[in-house]
Coordinates of C-alpha atoms in Angstrom, one line a residue:
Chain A
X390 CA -55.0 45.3 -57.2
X391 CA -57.2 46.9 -54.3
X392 CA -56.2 45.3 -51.1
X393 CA -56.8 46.3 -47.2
X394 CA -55.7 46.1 -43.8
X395 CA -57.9 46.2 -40.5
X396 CA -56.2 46.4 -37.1
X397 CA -58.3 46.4 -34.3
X398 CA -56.7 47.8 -31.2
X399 CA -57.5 47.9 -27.6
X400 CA -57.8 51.7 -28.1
X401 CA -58.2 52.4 -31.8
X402 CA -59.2 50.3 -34.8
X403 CA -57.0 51.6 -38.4
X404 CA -57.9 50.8 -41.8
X405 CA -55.2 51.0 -44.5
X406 CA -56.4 50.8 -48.4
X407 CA -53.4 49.8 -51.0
X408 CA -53.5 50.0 -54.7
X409 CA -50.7 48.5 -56.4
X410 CA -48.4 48.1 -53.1
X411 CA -49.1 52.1 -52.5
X412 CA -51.0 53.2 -50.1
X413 CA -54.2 55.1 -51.0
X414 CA -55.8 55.7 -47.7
X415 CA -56.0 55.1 -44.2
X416 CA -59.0 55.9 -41.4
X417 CA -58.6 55.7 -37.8
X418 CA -61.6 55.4 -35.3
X419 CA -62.3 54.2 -31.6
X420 CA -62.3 50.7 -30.9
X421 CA -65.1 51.3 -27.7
X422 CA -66.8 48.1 -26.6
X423 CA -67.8 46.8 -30.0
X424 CA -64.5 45.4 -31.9
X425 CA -66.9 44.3 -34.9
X426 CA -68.9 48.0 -35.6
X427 CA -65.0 49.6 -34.6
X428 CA -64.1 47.8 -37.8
X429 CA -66.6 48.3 -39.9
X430 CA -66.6 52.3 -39.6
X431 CA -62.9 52.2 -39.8
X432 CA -63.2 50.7 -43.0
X433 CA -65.9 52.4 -44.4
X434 CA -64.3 55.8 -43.5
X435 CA -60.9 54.7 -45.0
X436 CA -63.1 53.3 -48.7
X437 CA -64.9 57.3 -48.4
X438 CA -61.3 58.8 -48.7
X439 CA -60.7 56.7 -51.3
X440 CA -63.8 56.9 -53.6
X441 CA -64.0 52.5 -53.3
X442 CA -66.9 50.5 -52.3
X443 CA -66.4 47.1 -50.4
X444 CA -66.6 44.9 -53.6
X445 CA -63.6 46.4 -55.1
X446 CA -61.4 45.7 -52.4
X447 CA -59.7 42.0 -53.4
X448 CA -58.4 40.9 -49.9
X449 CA -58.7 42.2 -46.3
X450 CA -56.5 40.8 -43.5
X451 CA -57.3 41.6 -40.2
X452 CA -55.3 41.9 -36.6
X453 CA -55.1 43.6 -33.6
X454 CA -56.1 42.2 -30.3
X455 CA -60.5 42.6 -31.5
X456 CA -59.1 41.4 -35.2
X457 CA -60.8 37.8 -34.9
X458 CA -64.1 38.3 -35.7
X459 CA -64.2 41.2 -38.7
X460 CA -66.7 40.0 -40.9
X461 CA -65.1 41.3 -44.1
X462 CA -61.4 39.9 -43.5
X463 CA -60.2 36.9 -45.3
X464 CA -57.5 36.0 -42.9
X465 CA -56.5 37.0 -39.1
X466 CA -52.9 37.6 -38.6
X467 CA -51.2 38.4 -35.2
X468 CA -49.4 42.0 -34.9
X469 CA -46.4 40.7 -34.8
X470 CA -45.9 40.3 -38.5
X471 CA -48.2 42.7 -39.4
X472 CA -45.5 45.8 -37.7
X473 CA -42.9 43.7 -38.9
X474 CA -44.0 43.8 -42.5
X475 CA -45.7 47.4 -42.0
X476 CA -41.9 48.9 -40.7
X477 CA -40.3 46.7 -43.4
X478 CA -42.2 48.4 -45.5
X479 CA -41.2 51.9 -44.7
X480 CA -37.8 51.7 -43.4
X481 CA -36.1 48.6 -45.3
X482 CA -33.3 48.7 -43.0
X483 CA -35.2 47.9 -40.0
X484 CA -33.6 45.3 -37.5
X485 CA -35.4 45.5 -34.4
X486 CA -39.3 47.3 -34.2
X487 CA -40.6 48.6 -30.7
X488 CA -44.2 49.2 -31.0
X489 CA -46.2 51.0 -27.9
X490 CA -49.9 50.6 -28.0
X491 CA -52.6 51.1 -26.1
X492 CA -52.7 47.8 -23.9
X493 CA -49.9 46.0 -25.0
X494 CA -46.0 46.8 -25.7
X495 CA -43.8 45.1 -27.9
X496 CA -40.3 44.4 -29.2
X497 CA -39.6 42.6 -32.3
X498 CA -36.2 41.7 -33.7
X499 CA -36.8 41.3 -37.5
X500 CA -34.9 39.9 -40.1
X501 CA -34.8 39.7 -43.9
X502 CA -37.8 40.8 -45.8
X503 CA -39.3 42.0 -42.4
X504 CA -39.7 38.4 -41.1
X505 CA -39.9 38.0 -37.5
X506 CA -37.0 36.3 -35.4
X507 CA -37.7 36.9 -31.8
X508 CA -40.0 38.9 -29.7
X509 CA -40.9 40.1 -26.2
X510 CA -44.5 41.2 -25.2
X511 CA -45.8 43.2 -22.2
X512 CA -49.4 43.1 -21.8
X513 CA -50.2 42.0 -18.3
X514 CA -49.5 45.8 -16.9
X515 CA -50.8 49.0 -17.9
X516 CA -47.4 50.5 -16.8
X517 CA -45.5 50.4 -20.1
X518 CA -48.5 51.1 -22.7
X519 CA -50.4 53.9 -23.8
X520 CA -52.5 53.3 -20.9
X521 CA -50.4 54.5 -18.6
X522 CA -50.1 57.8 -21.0
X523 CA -53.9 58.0 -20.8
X524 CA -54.6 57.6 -17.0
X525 CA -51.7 60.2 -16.1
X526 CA -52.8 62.6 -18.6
X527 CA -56.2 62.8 -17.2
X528 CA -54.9 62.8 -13.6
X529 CA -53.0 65.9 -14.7
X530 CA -55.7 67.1 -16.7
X531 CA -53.1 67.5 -19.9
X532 CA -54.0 66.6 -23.5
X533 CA -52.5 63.4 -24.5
X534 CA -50.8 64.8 -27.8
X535 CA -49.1 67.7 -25.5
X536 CA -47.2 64.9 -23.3
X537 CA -44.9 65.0 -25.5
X538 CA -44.0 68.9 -26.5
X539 CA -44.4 70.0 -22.5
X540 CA -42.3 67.3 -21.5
X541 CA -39.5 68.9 -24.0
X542 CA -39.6 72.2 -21.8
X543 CA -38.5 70.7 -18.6
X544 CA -34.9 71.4 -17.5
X545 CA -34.9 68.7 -14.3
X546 CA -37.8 65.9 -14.9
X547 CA -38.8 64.7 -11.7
X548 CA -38.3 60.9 -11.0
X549 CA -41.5 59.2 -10.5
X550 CA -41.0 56.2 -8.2
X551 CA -44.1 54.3 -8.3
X552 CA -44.6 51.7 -11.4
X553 CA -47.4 51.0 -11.4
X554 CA -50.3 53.1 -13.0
X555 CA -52.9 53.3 -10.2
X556 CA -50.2 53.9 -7.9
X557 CA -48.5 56.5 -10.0
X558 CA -51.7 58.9 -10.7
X559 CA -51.6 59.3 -6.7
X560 CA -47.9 59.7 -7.1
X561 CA -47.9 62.9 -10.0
X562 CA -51.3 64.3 -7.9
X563 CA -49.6 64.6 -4.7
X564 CA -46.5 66.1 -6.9
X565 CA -48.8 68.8 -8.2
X566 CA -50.3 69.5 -4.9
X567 CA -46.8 70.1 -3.8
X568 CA -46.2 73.1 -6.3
X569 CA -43.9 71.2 -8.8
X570 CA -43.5 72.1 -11.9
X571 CA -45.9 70.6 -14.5
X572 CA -43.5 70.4 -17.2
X573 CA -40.7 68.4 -14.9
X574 CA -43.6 65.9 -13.8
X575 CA -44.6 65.2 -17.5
X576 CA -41.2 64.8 -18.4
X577 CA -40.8 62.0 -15.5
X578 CA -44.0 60.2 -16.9
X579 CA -42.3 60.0 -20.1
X580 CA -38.8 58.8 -18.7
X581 CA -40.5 56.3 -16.5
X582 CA -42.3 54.5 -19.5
X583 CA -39.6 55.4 -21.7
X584 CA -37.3 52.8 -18.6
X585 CA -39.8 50.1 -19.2
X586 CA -39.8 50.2 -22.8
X587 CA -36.5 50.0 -22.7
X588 CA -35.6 47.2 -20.6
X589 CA -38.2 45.1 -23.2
X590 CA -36.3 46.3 -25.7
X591 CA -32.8 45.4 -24.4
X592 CA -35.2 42.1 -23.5
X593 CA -35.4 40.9 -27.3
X594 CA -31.6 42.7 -28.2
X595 CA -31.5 45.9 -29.7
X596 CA -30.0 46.4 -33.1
X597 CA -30.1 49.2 -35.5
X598 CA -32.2 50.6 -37.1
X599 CA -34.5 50.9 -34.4
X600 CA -38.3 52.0 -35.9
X601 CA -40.9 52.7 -33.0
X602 CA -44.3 52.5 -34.0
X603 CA -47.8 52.7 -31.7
X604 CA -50.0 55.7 -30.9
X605 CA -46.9 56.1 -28.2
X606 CA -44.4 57.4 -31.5
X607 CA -46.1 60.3 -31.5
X608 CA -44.7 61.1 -28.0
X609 CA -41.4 63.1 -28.9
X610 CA -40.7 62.9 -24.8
X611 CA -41.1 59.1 -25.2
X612 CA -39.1 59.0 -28.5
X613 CA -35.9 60.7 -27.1
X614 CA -36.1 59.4 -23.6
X615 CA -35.8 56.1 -25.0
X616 CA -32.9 57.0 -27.4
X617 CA -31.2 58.0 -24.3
X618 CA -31.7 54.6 -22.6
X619 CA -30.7 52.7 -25.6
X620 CA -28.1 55.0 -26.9
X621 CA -29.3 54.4 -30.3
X622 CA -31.2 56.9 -32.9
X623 CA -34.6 55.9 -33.3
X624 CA -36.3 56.0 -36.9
X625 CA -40.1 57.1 -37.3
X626 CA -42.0 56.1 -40.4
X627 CA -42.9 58.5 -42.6
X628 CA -46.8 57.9 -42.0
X629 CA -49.0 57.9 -38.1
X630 CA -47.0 54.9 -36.5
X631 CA -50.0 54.3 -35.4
X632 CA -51.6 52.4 -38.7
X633 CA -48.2 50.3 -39.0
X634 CA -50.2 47.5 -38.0
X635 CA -52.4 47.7 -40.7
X636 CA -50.2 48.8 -43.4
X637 CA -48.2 45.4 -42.5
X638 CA -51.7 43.6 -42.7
X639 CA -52.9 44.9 -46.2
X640 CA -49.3 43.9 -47.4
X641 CA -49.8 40.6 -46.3
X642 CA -53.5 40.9 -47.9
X643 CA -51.6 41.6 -51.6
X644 CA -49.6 38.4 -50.8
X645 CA -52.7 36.1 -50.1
X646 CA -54.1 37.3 -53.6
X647 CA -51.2 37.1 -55.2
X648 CA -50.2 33.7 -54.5
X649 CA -54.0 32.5 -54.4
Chain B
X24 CA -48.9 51.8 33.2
X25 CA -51.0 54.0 30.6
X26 CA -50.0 53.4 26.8
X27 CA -50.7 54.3 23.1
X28 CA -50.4 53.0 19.8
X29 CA -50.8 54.7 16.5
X30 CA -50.4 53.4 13.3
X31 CA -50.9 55.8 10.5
X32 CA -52.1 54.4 7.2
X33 CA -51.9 55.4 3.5
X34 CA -55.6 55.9 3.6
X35 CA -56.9 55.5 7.3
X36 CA -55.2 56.2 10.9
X37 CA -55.7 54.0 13.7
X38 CA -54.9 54.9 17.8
X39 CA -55.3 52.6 20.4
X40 CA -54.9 53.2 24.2
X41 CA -54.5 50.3 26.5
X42 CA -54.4 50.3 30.4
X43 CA -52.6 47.3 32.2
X44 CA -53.8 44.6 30.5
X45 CA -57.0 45.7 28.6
X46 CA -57.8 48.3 25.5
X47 CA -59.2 51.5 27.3
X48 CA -60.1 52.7 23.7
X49 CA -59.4 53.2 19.8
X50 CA -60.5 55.2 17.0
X51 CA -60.6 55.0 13.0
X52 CA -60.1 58.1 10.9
X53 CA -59.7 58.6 7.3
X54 CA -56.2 60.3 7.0
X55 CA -55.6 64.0 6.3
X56 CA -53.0 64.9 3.9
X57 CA -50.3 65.3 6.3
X58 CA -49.2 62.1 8.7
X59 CA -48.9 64.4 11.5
X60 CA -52.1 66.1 11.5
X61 CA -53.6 62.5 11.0
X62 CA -52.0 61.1 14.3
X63 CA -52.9 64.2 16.2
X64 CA -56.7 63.6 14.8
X65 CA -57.1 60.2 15.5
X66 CA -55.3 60.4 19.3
X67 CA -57.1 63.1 20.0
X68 CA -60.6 61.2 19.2
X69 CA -59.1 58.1 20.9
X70 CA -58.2 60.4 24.3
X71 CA -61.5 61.7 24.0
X72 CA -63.5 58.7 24.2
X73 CA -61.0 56.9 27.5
X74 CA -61.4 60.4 29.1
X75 CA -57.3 61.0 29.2
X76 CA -55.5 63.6 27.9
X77 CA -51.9 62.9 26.1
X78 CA -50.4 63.9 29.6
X79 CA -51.4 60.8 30.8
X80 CA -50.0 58.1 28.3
X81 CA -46.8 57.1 29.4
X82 CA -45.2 56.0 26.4
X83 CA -46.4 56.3 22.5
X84 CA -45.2 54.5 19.8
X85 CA -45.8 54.5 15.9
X86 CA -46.3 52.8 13.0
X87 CA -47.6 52.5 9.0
X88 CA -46.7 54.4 6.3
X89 CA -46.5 57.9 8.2
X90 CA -44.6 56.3 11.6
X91 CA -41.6 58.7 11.5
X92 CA -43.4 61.6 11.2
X93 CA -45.4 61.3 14.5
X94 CA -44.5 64.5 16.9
X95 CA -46.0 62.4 19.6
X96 CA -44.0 59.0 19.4
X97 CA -41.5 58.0 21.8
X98 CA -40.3 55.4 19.1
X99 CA -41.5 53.8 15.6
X100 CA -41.8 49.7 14.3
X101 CA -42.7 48.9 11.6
X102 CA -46.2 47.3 10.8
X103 CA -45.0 44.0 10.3
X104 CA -43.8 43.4 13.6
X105 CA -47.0 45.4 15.0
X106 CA -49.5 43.3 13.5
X107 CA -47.8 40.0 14.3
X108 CA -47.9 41.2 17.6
X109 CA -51.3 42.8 17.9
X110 CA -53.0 39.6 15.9
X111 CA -51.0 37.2 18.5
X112 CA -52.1 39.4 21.8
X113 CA -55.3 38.9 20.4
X114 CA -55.9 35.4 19.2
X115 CA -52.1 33.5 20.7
X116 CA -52.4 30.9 18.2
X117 CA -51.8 32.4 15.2
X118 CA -49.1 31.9 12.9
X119 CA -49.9 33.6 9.9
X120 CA -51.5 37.1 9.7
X121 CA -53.0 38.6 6.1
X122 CA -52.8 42.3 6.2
X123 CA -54.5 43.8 3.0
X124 CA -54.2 47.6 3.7
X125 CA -54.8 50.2 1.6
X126 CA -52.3 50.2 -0.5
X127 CA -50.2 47.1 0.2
X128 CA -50.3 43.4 1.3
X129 CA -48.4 42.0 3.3
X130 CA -48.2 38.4 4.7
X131 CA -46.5 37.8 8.1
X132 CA -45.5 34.6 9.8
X133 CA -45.2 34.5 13.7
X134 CA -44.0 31.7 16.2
X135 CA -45.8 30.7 19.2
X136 CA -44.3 33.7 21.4
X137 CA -46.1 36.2 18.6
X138 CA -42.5 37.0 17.6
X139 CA -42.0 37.9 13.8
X140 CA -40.4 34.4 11.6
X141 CA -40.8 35.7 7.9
X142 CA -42.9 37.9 5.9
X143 CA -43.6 38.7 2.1
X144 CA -45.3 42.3 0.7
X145 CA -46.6 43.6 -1.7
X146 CA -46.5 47.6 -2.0
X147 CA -45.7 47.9 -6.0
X148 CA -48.7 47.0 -7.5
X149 CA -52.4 48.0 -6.7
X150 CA -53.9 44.8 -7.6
X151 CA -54.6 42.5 -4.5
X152 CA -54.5 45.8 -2.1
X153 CA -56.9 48.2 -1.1
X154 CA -57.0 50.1 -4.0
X155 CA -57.5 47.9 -6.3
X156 CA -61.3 47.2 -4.4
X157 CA -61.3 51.4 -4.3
X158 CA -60.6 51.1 -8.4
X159 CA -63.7 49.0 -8.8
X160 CA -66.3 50.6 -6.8
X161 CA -66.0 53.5 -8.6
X162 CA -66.1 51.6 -12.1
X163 CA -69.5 49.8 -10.7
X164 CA -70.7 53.3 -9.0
X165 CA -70.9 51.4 -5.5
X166 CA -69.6 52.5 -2.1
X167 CA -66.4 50.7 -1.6
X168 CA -68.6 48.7 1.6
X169 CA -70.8 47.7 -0.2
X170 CA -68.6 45.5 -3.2
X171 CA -68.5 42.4 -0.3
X172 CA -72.4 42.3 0.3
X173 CA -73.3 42.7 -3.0
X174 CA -71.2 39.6 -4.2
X175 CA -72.6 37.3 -1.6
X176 CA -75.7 37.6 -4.1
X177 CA -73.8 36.7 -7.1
X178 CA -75.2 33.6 -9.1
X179 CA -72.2 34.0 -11.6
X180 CA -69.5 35.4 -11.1
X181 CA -67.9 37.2 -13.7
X182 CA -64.4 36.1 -13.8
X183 CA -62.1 38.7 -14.3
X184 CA -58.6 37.8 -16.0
X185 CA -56.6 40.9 -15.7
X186 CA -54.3 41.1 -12.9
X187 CA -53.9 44.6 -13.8
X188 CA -56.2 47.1 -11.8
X189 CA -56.0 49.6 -15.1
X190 CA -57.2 46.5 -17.5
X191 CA -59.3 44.6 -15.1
X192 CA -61.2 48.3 -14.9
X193 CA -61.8 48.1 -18.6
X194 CA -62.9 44.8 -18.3
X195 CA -65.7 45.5 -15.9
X196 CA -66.5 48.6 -17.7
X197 CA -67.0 46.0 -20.7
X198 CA -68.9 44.0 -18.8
X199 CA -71.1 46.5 -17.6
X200 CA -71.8 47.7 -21.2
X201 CA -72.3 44.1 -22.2
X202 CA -75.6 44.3 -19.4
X203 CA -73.7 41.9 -16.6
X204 CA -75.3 41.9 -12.7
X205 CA -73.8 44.1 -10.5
X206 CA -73.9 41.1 -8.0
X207 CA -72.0 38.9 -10.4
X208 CA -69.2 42.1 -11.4
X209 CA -69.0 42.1 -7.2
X210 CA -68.2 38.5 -6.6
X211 CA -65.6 38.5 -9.7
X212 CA -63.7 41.8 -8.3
X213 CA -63.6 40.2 -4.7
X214 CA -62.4 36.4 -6.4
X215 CA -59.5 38.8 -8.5
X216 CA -58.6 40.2 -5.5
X217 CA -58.6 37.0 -2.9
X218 CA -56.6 35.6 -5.8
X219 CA -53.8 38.1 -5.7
X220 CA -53.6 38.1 -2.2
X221 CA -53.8 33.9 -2.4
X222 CA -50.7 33.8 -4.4
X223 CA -48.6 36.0 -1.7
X224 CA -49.7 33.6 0.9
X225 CA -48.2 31.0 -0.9
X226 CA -45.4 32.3 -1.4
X227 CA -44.7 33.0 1.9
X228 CA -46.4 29.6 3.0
X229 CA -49.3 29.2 5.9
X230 CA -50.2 27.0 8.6
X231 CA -52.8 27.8 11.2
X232 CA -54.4 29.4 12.5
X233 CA -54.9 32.4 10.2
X234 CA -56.2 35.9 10.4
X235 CA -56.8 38.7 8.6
X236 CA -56.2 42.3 9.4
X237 CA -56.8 45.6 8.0
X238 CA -59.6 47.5 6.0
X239 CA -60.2 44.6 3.7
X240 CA -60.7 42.0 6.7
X241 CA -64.1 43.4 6.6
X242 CA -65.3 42.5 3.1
X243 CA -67.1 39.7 3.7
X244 CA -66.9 38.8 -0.2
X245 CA -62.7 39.0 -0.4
X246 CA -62.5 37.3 3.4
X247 CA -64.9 34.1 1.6
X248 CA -63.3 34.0 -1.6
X249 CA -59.9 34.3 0.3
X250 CA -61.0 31.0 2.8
X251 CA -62.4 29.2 -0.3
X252 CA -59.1 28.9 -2.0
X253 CA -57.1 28.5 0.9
X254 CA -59.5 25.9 2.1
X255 CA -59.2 27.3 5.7
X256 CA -61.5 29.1 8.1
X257 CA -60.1 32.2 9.4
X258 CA -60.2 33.4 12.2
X259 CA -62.3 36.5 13.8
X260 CA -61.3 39.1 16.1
X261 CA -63.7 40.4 18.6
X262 CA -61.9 44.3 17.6
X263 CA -62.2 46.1 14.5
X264 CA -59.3 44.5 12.0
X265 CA -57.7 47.7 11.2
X266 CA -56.8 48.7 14.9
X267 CA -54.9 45.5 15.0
X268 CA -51.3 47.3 14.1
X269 CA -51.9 50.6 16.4
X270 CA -52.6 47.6 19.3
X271 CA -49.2 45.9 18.3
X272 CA -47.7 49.2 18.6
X273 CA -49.0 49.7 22.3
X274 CA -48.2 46.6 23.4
X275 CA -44.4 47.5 22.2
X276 CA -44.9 51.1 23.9
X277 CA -46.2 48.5 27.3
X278 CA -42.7 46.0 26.6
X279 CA -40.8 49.4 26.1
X280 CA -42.1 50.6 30.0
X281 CA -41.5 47.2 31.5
X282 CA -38.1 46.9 30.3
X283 CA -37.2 50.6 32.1

């Protein structure tokens, strides 16, 4: 049983193929201005990998904030159940899931069989999700994947004070034009999301284990800042965090055909 | 009785010099990057054009952002209590003045003697301040004067649901890519702003008469939009909007004098 998950994000747009409740392949692309093409080269690209044509694929779910209108989907489902299911599926001792996109960030408290039982959502402000990651890392003309390993070499992270994001890029310029330390200014961007996270986290209750998931995961700055505010150890899956989403939805997918 | 005010912005830097009872002159700059060499700028241009040197003011005092860094300044208040001031000296029956500056609003309520009763800001988040207008004209490629004459030609405004500068930028950009009129985008930006500055005047509450001060008092599109949803009629100063805080500051350094 072929079956596949399309999560259209505000940033990227992930594909996950599963045969037989394994995963065979996944493809990741930009989601840009059209949600619908985003999906179908995601999905094309993820069927290449995986030697499969369109027709052999039984059941597609889709989600993601661009999710609604993907033409070869048999069902939308919101992300909430989707990383429920998608963390469930890696880490079966999962209790609460903190996922950090790219517009949105989210903390789920999940309960048996990876059902959800609470959740808290911030996507009014960019301060918080990946975009906050991706305005500061231009500003400081940094790649985004190095956020994190810089940040690690920084003996006294500098505090930045301003919240939010537009306000901030001024804030880590003017700390650069003042001779400070790259590496203590990256690791203050990280602690200062890491503090909002957090407080969303604490938001919906945090219980262990504690998975993170999101393009943000990949942030080892992030990652430990935030087990420092929680005081917890924080579990990553054994996959990109970032196709969670999807993973979660193409499980759901083998449900539909199952019970159908 | 020779006196000065200087109130020294986050993005601009005002002077004003006032004889007995009238303004002799004042001057506008865009600020350097340190508040001192701003206030020095800006008094010196404002000297200039009365035909005084700094000899001849008898007393100085600052304000804004930079106020305590001002070599000049026999003393600092803060802009709240110099724009309630300034806005009364200039039309006495205001009660509420709308300061959108550059990087903060604020929302000030006087009594009848110009004398500050209550005031709400806003200095933590970009959108409904200067910068949020700054944000935009860069995404639509205009000059930031220009965003309030091009939306008085808008036939539909685009409306703009992000509160968020960083996501209501991505929305515009959409919108761009999706082919919308610039004069449309124009009216939506100034509506998003007017409505994040509406909902601090509420806050606070209003009664009449009403003015607005700072850079943004001059964008015809925000000052419309703002009147619209307030349902009143502002009123107009016959000075520039943003000297209306260094004024408030010499009419203190002209109380200060008296009171000696």
């Amino acid at each position: 049983m072929i079956v596949a998950g399309c999560d259209v994000g505000s940033l990227s747009t992930k594909v996950v193929i599963m045969k037989d409740g394994e995963i065979i392949s996944h493809h990741i692309v930009e989601t840009g201005f059209k949600p619908d093409l985003a999906a179908k080269n995601a999905m094309d690209g993820a069927l290449s990998k995986a030697n499969l044509s369109i027709d052999e694929v039984g059941y597609c779910v889709s989600t993601g904030d661009g999710g609604k209108n993907v033409s070869f989907a048999g069902k939308y489902v919101s992300q909430l159940p989707c990383l429920s299911k998608g963390s469930y599926f890696f880490v079966p001792s999962v209790r609460t899931v903190v996922d950090v996109g790219g517009n949105a960030s989210r903390a789920i408290s999940v309960g048996k069989e990876g059902r959800v039982l609470g959740y808290r959502l911030n996507d009014k402000c960019a301060a918080g999700g990946g975009r906050f990651f991706d305005t500061l890392a231009e500003a400081l003309e940094v790649k985004l994947d190095d956020l994190g390993p810089l940040s690690q070499q920084s003996k006294s992270p500098l505090e930045i004070a301003s919240q939010c994001t537009v306000f901030a890029e001024s804030e880590v310029i003017s700390l650069l034009n003042d001779g400070k330390d790259i590496v203590d200014i990256i690791a203050g961007v990280n602690q200062s999301i890491a503090s909002r996270i957090a407080s969303l986290a604490m938001n919906v209750g945090v219980k262990e284990d504690v998975v993170m998931t999101g393009g943000v995961a990949k942030n080892i700055g992030v990652v430990k800042s935030l087990e420092g505010w929680l005081r917890v150890g924080i579990k990553t899956v054994p996959a990109d965090p970032q196709i969670v989403g999807a993973v979660g939805a193409s499980l759901l997918a083998r449900k539909e055909l199952q019970e159908s | 009785m020779i006196v000065a005010g200087c109130d020294v912005g986050s993005l601009t830097a005002e002077a004003v010099i006032m004889g007995d009872e009238e303004i002799l002159s004042s001057e506008i700059i865009g600020v350097r990057p340190k508040p001192e060499q701003s206030a020095q700028d800006v008094m010196d241009k404002a000297l200039e054009k009365a035909h005084l040197a700094l000899e001849n003011i008898d007393y100085c005092i600052s304000t804004g952002y930079g106020r305590e860094r001002i070599p000049f300044a026999r003393d600092n208040i803060s802009e709240i209590s110099c724009h309630g001031k300034g806005a009364h000296w200039l039309i006495p029956s205001v009660k509420t003045v709308i300061d959108v500056g550059g990087q903060d609003c604020k929302v000030i309520r006087v009594d009848a003697a110009g004398k500050l009763q209550n005031f709400i800001m806003n200095d933590k988040c970009a959108a409904g301040t200067g910068r949020f207008l700054e944000v935009m004209a860069k995404t639509l490629e205009v000059r930031l004067d220009e965003i309030g004459p091009l939306s008085l030609l808008a036939r539909n405004p685009v409306v703009i649901t992000s509160v968020c500068s960083i996501y209501a930028q991505t929305e515009v950009a959409a919108s761009i890519a999706q082919g919308a009129d610039q004069h449309d985008l124009a009216a939506g930006i100034t509506r998003a702003m007017a409505e994040r500055v509406k909902s601090l005047v509420t806050r606070v509450g209003m009664e009449e008469d009403v003015v607005i001060t700072g850079g943004v008092a001059k964008n015809t599109g925000v000052v419309k939009s703002l009147e619209g949803m307030l349902r009143v009629s502002t009123k107009r100063f016959t000075v520039d909007p943003q000297i209306v805080g260094a004024l408030g500051a010499a009419l203190f350094s002209k109380e200060k004098l008296l009171q000696k």
